[in-house]
Short mmCIF file of C-alpha atoms in Angstrom, two decimals:
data_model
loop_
_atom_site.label_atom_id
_atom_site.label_comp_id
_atom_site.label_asym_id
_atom_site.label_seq_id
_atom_site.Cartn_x
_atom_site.Cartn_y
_atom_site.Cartn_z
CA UNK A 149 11.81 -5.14 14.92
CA UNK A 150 8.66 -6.23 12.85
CA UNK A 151 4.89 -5.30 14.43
CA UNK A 152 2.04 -6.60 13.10
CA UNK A 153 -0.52 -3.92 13.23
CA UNK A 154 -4.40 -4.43 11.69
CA UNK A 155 -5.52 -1.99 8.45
CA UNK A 156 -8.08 0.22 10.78
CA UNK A 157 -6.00 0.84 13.50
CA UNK A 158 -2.97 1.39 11.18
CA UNK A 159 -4.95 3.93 9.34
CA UNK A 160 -6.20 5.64 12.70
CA UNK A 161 -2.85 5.70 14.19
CA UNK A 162 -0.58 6.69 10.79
CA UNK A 163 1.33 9.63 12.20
CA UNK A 164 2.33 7.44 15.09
CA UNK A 165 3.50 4.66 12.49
CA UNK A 166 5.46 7.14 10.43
CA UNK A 167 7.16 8.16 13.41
CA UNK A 168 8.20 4.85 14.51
CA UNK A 169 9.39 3.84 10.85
CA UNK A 170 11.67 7.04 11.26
CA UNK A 171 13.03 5.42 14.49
CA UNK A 172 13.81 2.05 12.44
CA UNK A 173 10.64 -0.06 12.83
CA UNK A 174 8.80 -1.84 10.45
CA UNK A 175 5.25 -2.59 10.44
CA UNK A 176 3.14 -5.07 8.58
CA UNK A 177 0.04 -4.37 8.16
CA UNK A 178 -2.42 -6.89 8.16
CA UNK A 179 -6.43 -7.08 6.88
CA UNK A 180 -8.62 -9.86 8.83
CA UNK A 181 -5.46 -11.77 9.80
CA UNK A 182 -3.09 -11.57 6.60
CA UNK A 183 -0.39 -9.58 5.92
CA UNK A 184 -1.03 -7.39 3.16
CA UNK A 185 1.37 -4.60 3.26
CA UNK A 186 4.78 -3.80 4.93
CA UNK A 187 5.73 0.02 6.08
CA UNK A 188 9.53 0.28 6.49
CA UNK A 189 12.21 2.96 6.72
CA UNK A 190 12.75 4.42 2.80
CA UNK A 191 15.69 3.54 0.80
CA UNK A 192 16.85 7.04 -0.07
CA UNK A 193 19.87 6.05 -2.00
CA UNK A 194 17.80 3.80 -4.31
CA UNK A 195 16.64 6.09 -8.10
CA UNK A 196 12.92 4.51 -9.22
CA UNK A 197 13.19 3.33 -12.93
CA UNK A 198 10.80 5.12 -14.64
CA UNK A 199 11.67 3.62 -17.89
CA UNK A 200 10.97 0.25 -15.96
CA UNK A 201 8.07 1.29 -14.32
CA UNK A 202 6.49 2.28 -17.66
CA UNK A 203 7.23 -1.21 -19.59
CA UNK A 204 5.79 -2.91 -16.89
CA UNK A 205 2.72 -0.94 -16.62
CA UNK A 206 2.46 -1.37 -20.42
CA UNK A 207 2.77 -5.28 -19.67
CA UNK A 208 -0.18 -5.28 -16.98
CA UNK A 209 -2.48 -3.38 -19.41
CA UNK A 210 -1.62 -5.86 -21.88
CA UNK A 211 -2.35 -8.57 -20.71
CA UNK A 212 -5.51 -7.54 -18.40
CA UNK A 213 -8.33 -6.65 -20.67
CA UNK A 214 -10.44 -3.21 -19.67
CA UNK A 215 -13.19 -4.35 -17.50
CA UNK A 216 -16.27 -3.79 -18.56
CA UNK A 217 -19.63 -3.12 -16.83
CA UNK A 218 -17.95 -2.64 -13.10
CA UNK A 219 -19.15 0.38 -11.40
CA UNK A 220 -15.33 2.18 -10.46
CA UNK A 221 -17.09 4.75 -8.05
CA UNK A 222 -18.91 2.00 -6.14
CA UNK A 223 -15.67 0.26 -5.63
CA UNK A 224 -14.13 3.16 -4.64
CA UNK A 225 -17.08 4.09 -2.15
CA UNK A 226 -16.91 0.27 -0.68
CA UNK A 227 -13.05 0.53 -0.02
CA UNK A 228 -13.91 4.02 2.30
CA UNK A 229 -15.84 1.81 4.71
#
């Protein structure tokens, strides 16, 4: 079973998510209409591949250029709202 659910009440009602993803649902989450994440049950039996994780980190710094001039705090500070 898939349930859309919008970004603030998702984040006011997270323990009530995380108990219904133990249960088996799945939630997607959405912001101002579209989808932007998915919360479903965790693959326990699946290892993360650090090694993989690390080239393609390596890749995305690679090929997107520090940013200059962009205030990180303030970006931080507008994503609290």
């Amino acid at each position: 079973m898939n349930i859309e659910i919008g970004s603030y009440e998702a984040k006011t009602k997270l323990p009530e998510l995380l108990r219904g993803v133990q249960l088996g649902h799945r939630y997607t989450i959405t912001l101002r209409g579209a989808a932007i994440a998915d919360l479903i049950p965790s693959d326990k039996s699946a290892k993360p591949d650090v090694a993989a994780a690390v080239m393609h980190m390596r890749q995305l710094m690679e090929t997107n250029p520090p940013m200059i001039g962009i205030d990180t705090k303030a970006l931080i500070e507008e994503g609290r709202d």
